[in-house]
PDB file of C-alpha atoms in Angstrom:
ATOM      1  CA  UNK A   1     -36.226 -37.761  34.638  1.00  0.00           C
ATOM      2  CA  UNK A   2     -34.810 -34.428  33.035  1.00  0.00           C
ATOM      3  CA  UNK A   3     -31.976 -34.353  30.478  1.00  0.00           C
ATOM      4  CA  UNK A   4     -29.835 -31.662  29.648  1.00  0.00           C
ATOM      5  CA  UNK A   5     -28.991 -30.540  26.561  1.00  0.00           C
ATOM      6  CA  UNK A   6     -25.093 -30.962  26.052  1.00  0.00           C
ATOM      7  CA  UNK A   7     -23.259 -28.350  25.950  1.00  0.00           C
ATOM      8  CA  UNK A   8     -19.550 -27.392  24.348  1.00  0.00           C
ATOM      9  CA  UNK A   9     -16.722 -27.516  26.333  1.00  0.00           C
ATOM     10  CA  UNK A  10     -13.891 -25.002  26.476  1.00  0.00           C
ATOM     11  CA  UNK A  11     -11.660 -27.149  24.892  1.00  0.00           C
ATOM     12  CA  UNK A  12     -13.938 -27.772  22.123  1.00  0.00           C
ATOM     13  CA  UNK A  13     -14.755 -24.405  21.391  1.00  0.00           C
ATOM     14  CA  UNK A  14     -10.894 -23.954  21.279  1.00  0.00           C
ATOM     15  CA  UNK A  15     -10.630 -26.372  18.807  1.00  0.00           C
ATOM     16  CA  UNK A  16     -13.121 -24.731  16.363  1.00  0.00           C
ATOM     17  CA  UNK A  17     -11.481 -21.482  16.781  1.00  0.00           C
ATOM     18  CA  UNK A  18      -7.916 -22.766  15.951  1.00  0.00           C
ATOM     19  CA  UNK A  19      -9.493 -24.948  12.938  1.00  0.00           C
ATOM     20  CA  UNK A  20     -11.453 -21.890  11.892  1.00  0.00           C
ATOM     21  CA  UNK A  21      -8.366 -19.468  12.061  1.00  0.00           C
ATOM     22  CA  UNK A  22      -6.179 -21.850  10.236  1.00  0.00           C
ATOM     23  CA  UNK A  23      -9.106 -22.476   7.168  1.00  0.00           C
ATOM     24  CA  UNK A  24      -8.988 -18.676   7.327  1.00  0.00           C
ATOM     25  CA  UNK A  25      -5.253 -18.022   7.315  1.00  0.00           C
ATOM     26  CA  UNK A  26      -5.088 -20.707   4.018  1.00  0.00           C
ATOM     27  CA  UNK A  27      -8.066 -19.001   2.465  1.00  0.00           C
ATOM     28  CA  UNK A  28      -6.154 -15.321   2.385  1.00  0.00           C
ATOM     29  CA  UNK A  29      -2.821 -17.158   1.267  1.00  0.00           C
ATOM     30  CA  UNK A  30      -4.597 -18.444  -1.388  1.00  0.00           C
ATOM     31  CA  UNK A  31      -6.413 -14.865  -2.652  1.00  0.00           C
ATOM     32  CA  UNK A  32      -2.888 -13.599  -2.599  1.00  0.00           C
ATOM     33  CA  UNK A  33      -2.679 -11.916   0.563  1.00  0.00           C
ATOM     34  CA  UNK A  34       0.671 -11.920   2.693  1.00  0.00           C
ATOM     35  CA  UNK A  35       0.855 -11.610   6.359  1.00  0.00           C
ATOM     36  CA  UNK A  36       2.363  -8.083   7.626  1.00  0.00           C
ATOM     37  CA  UNK A  37       4.481  -6.866  10.449  1.00  0.00           C
ATOM     38  CA  UNK A  38       2.985  -7.518  14.094  1.00  0.00           C
ATOM     39  CA  UNK A  39       1.620  -3.936  14.177  1.00  0.00           C
ATOM     40  CA  UNK A  40       0.241  -4.247  10.684  1.00  0.00           C
ATOM     41  CA  UNK A  41       2.842  -2.407   8.298  1.00  0.00           C
ATOM     42  CA  UNK A  42       5.012  -3.164   5.676  1.00  0.00           C
ATOM     43  CA  UNK A  43       8.195  -3.516   7.076  1.00  0.00           C
ATOM     44  CA  UNK A  44      10.862  -2.225   4.476  1.00  0.00           C
ATOM     45  CA  UNK A  45      14.481  -3.840   3.876  1.00  0.00           C
ATOM     46  CA  UNK A  46      16.235  -0.487   3.862  1.00  0.00           C
ATOM     47  CA  UNK A  47      17.554   2.393   6.056  1.00  0.00           C
ATOM     48  CA  UNK A  48      17.073   5.324   4.052  1.00  0.00           C
ATOM     49  CA  UNK A  49      14.463   6.310   1.060  1.00  0.00           C
ATOM     50  CA  UNK A  50      13.824   8.942  -0.999  1.00  0.00           C
ATOM     51  CA  UNK A  51      10.330   9.663  -2.611  1.00  0.00           C
ATOM     52  CA  UNK A  52      10.632  10.846  -6.248  1.00  0.00           C
ATOM     53  CA  UNK A  53       7.576  13.068  -5.801  1.00  0.00           C
ATOM     54  CA  UNK A  54       6.908  17.042  -5.029  1.00  0.00           C
ATOM     55  CA  UNK A  55       6.359  17.456  -1.553  1.00  0.00           C
ATOM     56  CA  UNK A  56       3.028  18.879  -1.988  1.00  0.00           C
ATOM     57  CA  UNK A  57       1.689  15.455  -3.613  1.00  0.00           C
ATOM     58  CA  UNK A  58      -1.088  13.795  -1.749  1.00  0.00           C
ATOM     59  CA  UNK A  59       0.565  10.502  -2.522  1.00  0.00           C
ATOM     60  CA  UNK A  60       3.888  11.600  -1.478  1.00  0.00           C
ATOM     61  CA  UNK A  61       2.251  12.754   1.771  1.00  0.00           C
ATOM     62  CA  UNK A  62       0.740   9.642   2.063  1.00  0.00           C
ATOM     63  CA  UNK A  63       3.764   7.298   1.581  1.00  0.00           C
ATOM     64  CA  UNK A  64       6.215   9.691   3.694  1.00  0.00           C
ATOM     65  CA  UNK A  65       3.473   9.321   6.457  1.00  0.00           C
ATOM     66  CA  UNK A  66       3.138   5.430   6.409  1.00  0.00           C
ATOM     67  CA  UNK A  67       6.957   5.013   6.189  1.00  0.00           C
ATOM     68  CA  UNK A  68       7.580   7.144   9.103  1.00  0.00           C
ATOM     69  CA  UNK A  69       4.835   5.535  11.091  1.00  0.00           C
ATOM     70  CA  UNK A  70       6.950   2.253  10.649  1.00  0.00           C
ATOM     71  CA  UNK A  71       9.901   3.728  12.242  1.00  0.00           C
ATOM     72  CA  UNK A  72      12.608   1.630  10.524  1.00  0.00           C
ATOM     73  CA  UNK A  73      13.237   3.378   7.495  1.00  0.00           C
ATOM     74  CA  UNK A  74      13.875   7.021   7.397  1.00  0.00           C
ATOM     75  CA  UNK A  75      12.991   9.187   4.544  1.00  0.00           C
ATOM     76  CA  UNK A  76      15.557  11.757   3.345  1.00  0.00           C
ATOM     77  CA  UNK A  77      15.207  14.867   1.357  1.00  0.00           C
ATOM     78  CA  UNK A  78      17.587  14.131  -1.439  1.00  0.00           C
ATOM     79  CA  UNK A  79      18.179  10.957  -3.719  1.00  0.00           C
ATOM     80  CA  UNK A  80      22.011  11.249  -2.830  1.00  0.00           C
ATOM     81  CA  UNK A  81      23.246   8.562  -0.632  1.00  0.00           C
ATOM     82  CA  UNK A  82      19.755   7.089   0.036  1.00  0.00           C
ATOM     83  CA  UNK A  83      19.739   3.340  -0.018  1.00  0.00           C
ATOM     84  CA  UNK A  84      16.513   3.365  -2.269  1.00  0.00           C
ATOM     85  CA  UNK A  85      14.799   5.879  -4.528  1.00  0.00           C
ATOM     86  CA  UNK A  86      11.395   5.320  -5.735  1.00  0.00           C
ATOM     87  CA  UNK A  87      11.541   7.240  -9.093  1.00  0.00           C
ATOM     88  CA  UNK A  88       8.035   7.943 -10.579  1.00  0.00           C
ATOM     89  CA  UNK A  89       7.839   7.729 -13.934  1.00  0.00           C
ATOM     90  CA  UNK A  90       3.962   8.686 -14.292  1.00  0.00           C
ATOM     91  CA  UNK A  91       2.528  11.050 -11.733  1.00  0.00           C
ATOM     92  CA  UNK A  92      -0.825   9.882 -10.783  1.00  0.00           C
ATOM     93  CA  UNK A  93      -2.013  13.220 -10.213  1.00  0.00           C
ATOM     94  CA  UNK A  94      -1.573  14.035 -13.580  1.00  0.00           C
ATOM     95  CA  UNK A  95      -2.776  10.752 -14.935  1.00  0.00           C
ATOM     96  CA  UNK A  96      -6.310  10.897 -13.357  1.00  0.00           C
ATOM     97  CA  UNK A  97      -8.854  10.024 -15.659  1.00  0.00           C
ATOM     98  CA  UNK A  98     -12.790  10.062 -16.207  1.00  0.00           C
ATOM     99  CA  UNK A  99     -14.619   8.651 -18.677  1.00  0.00           C
ATOM    100  CA  UNK A 100     -18.281   7.666 -19.784  1.00  0.00           C
ATOM    101  CA  UNK A 101     -19.127   3.948 -18.633  1.00  0.00           C
ATOM    102  CA  UNK A 102     -22.871   3.881 -19.453  1.00  0.00           C
ATOM    103  CA  UNK A 103     -25.820   6.378 -20.669  1.00  0.00           C
ATOM    104  CA  UNK A 104     -29.601   6.481 -19.792  1.00  0.00           C
ATOM    105  CA  UNK A 105     -32.338   5.819 -22.247  1.00  0.00           C
ATOM    106  CA  UNK A 106     -32.034   9.907 -22.968  1.00  0.00           C
ATOM    107  CA  UNK A 107     -28.644   9.622 -23.846  1.00  0.00           C
ATOM    108  CA  UNK A 108     -27.364  11.303 -20.741  1.00  0.00           C
ATOM    109  CA  UNK A 109     -24.171  10.146 -18.688  1.00  0.00           C
ATOM    110  CA  UNK A 110     -25.924   7.718 -16.079  1.00  0.00           C
ATOM    111  CA  UNK A 111     -21.951   6.560 -14.848  1.00  0.00           C
ATOM    112  CA  UNK A 112     -18.583   7.558 -14.930  1.00  0.00           C
ATOM    113  CA  UNK A 113     -15.549   5.328 -14.491  1.00  0.00           C
ATOM    114  CA  UNK A 114     -12.978   7.348 -12.419  1.00  0.00           C
ATOM    115  CA  UNK A 115      -9.167   6.152 -13.288  1.00  0.00           C
ATOM    116  CA  UNK A 116      -6.104   6.335 -11.278  1.00  0.00           C
ATOM    117  CA  UNK A 117      -2.657   5.054 -12.061  1.00  0.00           C
ATOM    118  CA  UNK A 118       1.248   5.190 -11.434  1.00  0.00           C
ATOM    119  CA  UNK A 119       4.160   3.845 -13.069  1.00  0.00           C
ATOM    120  CA  UNK A 120       7.135   3.593 -10.981  1.00  0.00           C
ATOM    121  CA  UNK A 121      10.454   1.782 -10.199  1.00  0.00           C
ATOM    122  CA  UNK A 122      13.021   1.637  -7.400  1.00  0.00           C
ATOM    123  CA  UNK A 123      16.802   1.776  -7.768  1.00  0.00           C
ATOM    124  CA  UNK A 124      19.507   1.737  -4.958  1.00  0.00           C
ATOM    125  CA  UNK A 125      22.745   4.201  -4.596  1.00  0.00           C
ATOM    126  CA  UNK A 126      24.398   2.543  -7.015  1.00  0.00           C
ATOM    127  CA  UNK A 127      22.077   2.856  -9.857  1.00  0.00           C
ATOM    128  CA  UNK A 128      20.981  -0.792  -9.368  1.00  0.00           C
ATOM    129  CA  UNK A 129      17.336  -1.460 -10.341  1.00  0.00           C
ATOM    130  CA  UNK A 130      15.731  -3.109  -6.948  1.00  0.00           C
ATOM    131  CA  UNK A 131      12.318  -2.813  -8.787  1.00  0.00           C
ATOM    132  CA  UNK A 132      11.519  -3.022 -12.528  1.00  0.00           C
ATOM    133  CA  UNK A 133       9.077  -0.563 -13.459  1.00  0.00           C
ATOM    134  CA  UNK A 134       5.976  -1.246 -12.085  1.00  0.00           C
ATOM    135  CA  UNK A 135       2.384  -0.005 -13.242  1.00  0.00           C
ATOM    136  CA  UNK A 136      -0.414  -0.142 -10.633  1.00  0.00           C
ATOM    137  CA  UNK A 137      -4.105   1.171 -12.192  1.00  0.00           C
ATOM    138  CA  UNK A 138      -7.188   1.183 -10.299  1.00  0.00           C
ATOM    139  CA  UNK A 139     -10.747   2.362 -11.377  1.00  0.00           C
ATOM    140  CA  UNK A 140     -13.946   3.108  -9.435  1.00  0.00           C
ATOM    141  CA  UNK A 141     -17.507   3.560 -10.816  1.00  0.00           C
ATOM    142  CA  UNK A 142     -19.439   6.505 -10.183  1.00  0.00           C
ATOM    143  CA  UNK A 143     -23.554   7.226 -10.900  1.00  0.00           C
ATOM    144  CA  UNK A 144     -24.014  10.596 -12.228  1.00  0.00           C
ATOM    145  CA  UNK A 145     -26.939  12.970 -11.372  1.00  0.00           C
ATOM    146  CA  UNK A 146     -27.076  16.563 -12.822  1.00  0.00           C
ATOM    147  CA  UNK A 147     -29.513  17.131 -10.331  1.00  0.00           C
ATOM    148  CA  UNK A 148     -26.804  16.576  -7.461  1.00  0.00           C
ATOM    149  CA  UNK A 149     -23.800  17.892  -8.830  1.00  0.00           C
ATOM    150  CA  UNK A 150     -22.464  19.254  -5.666  1.00  0.00           C
ATOM    151  CA  UNK A 151     -22.955  15.785  -3.685  1.00  0.00           C
ATOM    152  CA  UNK A 152     -21.496  14.044  -6.918  1.00  0.00           C
ATOM    153  CA  UNK A 153     -18.213  16.317  -6.884  1.00  0.00           C
ATOM    154  CA  UNK A 154     -18.103  15.399  -3.109  1.00  0.00           C
ATOM    155  CA  UNK A 155     -18.404  11.669  -3.974  1.00  0.00           C
ATOM    156  CA  UNK A 156     -15.863  11.797  -6.540  1.00  0.00           C
ATOM    157  CA  UNK A 157     -13.231  13.454  -4.025  1.00  0.00           C
ATOM    158  CA  UNK A 158     -13.805  10.757  -1.694  1.00  0.00           C
ATOM    159  CA  UNK A 159     -13.388   7.877  -4.513  1.00  0.00           C
ATOM    160  CA  UNK A 160      -9.847   9.638  -5.675  1.00  0.00           C
ATOM    161  CA  UNK A 161      -8.793   9.306  -1.621  1.00  0.00           C
ATOM    162  CA  UNK A 162      -9.671   5.822  -1.386  1.00  0.00           C
ATOM    163  CA  UNK A 163      -7.752   5.348  -4.430  1.00  0.00           C
ATOM    164  CA  UNK A 164      -5.059   7.098  -3.235  1.00  0.00           C
ATOM    165  CA  UNK A 165      -5.054   5.231  -0.005  1.00  0.00           C
ATOM    166  CA  UNK A 166      -5.401   1.982  -1.733  1.00  0.00           C
ATOM    167  CA  UNK A 167      -2.434   3.000  -3.957  1.00  0.00           C
ATOM    168  CA  UNK A 168       0.044   3.587  -0.736  1.00  0.00           C
ATOM    169  CA  UNK A 169      -0.758  -0.040   0.551  1.00  0.00           C
ATOM    170  CA  UNK A 170      -0.285  -1.396  -3.175  1.00  0.00           C
ATOM    171  CA  UNK A 171       3.271   0.486  -3.369  1.00  0.00           C
ATOM    172  CA  UNK A 172       4.150  -0.218   0.190  1.00  0.00           C
ATOM    173  CA  UNK A 173       3.574  -4.101  -0.359  1.00  0.00           C
ATOM    174  CA  UNK A 174       6.009  -3.965  -3.354  1.00  0.00           C
ATOM    175  CA  UNK A 175       8.601  -2.306  -1.570  1.00  0.00           C
ATOM    176  CA  UNK A 176       8.596  -4.424   1.259  1.00  0.00           C
ATOM    177  CA  UNK A 177       9.262  -7.657  -1.110  1.00  0.00           C
ATOM    178  CA  UNK A 178      12.435  -6.160  -2.461  1.00  0.00           C
ATOM    179  CA  UNK A 179      15.581  -8.161  -1.592  1.00  0.00           C
ATOM    180  CA  UNK A 180      18.532  -6.137  -0.406  1.00  0.00           C
ATOM    181  CA  UNK A 181      21.349  -6.076  -2.904  1.00  0.00           C
ATOM    182  CA  UNK A 182      24.514  -5.948  -0.297  1.00  0.00           C
ATOM    183  CA  UNK A 183      26.670  -3.976  -0.237  1.00  0.00           C
ATOM    184  CA  UNK A 184      25.282  -1.502  -2.130  1.00  0.00           C
ATOM    185  CA  UNK A 185      22.537  -0.832   0.182  1.00  0.00           C
ATOM    186  CA  UNK A 186      22.214  -0.852   3.826  1.00  0.00           C
ATOM    187  CA  UNK A 187      19.706  -2.589   5.596  1.00  0.00           C
ATOM    188  CA  UNK A 188      17.085  -1.369   8.244  1.00  0.00           C
ATOM    189  CA  UNK A 189      18.669  -0.880  11.381  1.00  0.00           C
ATOM    190  CA  UNK A 190      17.962  -3.743  14.020  1.00  0.00           C
ATOM    191  CA  UNK A 191      18.083  -4.319  17.766  1.00  0.00           C
ATOM    192  CA  UNK A 192      21.663  -3.505  18.974  1.00  0.00           C
ATOM    193  CA  UNK A 193      24.027  -6.422  19.607  1.00  0.00           C
ATOM    194  CA  UNK A 194      26.158  -6.595  22.940  1.00  0.00           C
ATOM    195  CA  UNK A 195      29.521  -7.212  21.817  1.00  0.00           C
ATOM    196  CA  UNK A 196      31.419 -10.244  23.817  1.00  0.00           C
ATOM    197  CA  UNK A 197      34.642  -9.857  25.054  1.00  0.00           C
ATOM    198  CA  UNK A 198      37.241 -12.221  24.063  1.00  0.00           C
ATOM    199  CA  UNK A 199      38.356 -15.070  26.579  1.00  0.00           C
ATOM    200  CA  UNK A 200      41.128 -14.444  28.310  1.00  0.00           C
ATOM    201  CA  UNK A 201      43.854 -16.776  27.000  1.00  0.00           C
ATOM    202  CA  UNK A 202      44.668 -20.130  29.652  1.00  0.00           C
ATOM    203  CA  UNK A 203      47.771 -19.988  31.466  1.00  0.00           C
TER     204      UNK A 203
END
């Protein structure tokens, strides 16, 4: 008599997947990750926002592109009347650093550490502080080889772009956590509500 090996039923497979998903959610929450909007974006709690950086700033371009992609918050060109103003206290493009991290046995640079940081705060149209001055600092190590200078310059530029993208994500996370201060600011628009006509008085 031959016996067949037991196979997992669809129900048991679904059960295991559900347990795995639940465990992963708990693990991410413990590590400080938070769920975002259904499309993976950070939903902002205000209708209009001004970014206090030059239009040519790579960070400003990244932030504006991200906010406009969300669709619920409008980026305006002037701070007058904006529900939220992101004031940059230290421009990250002027605070990029490159320090020696290690030397080789010959005393030549073997590794650098790249730094990228920003200090900013957020206020509303009435001047109320929605987010206290906040500093975000990022670092990346990069090896150095004087025989591959051009390749290392390209790698360095790529690392700064990576840090800039990371900075955009972290800034958006902090903006999304702001609690609206009403009535000083407008909240982001929601789906329109159909008005209900008053009931006719009974005779």
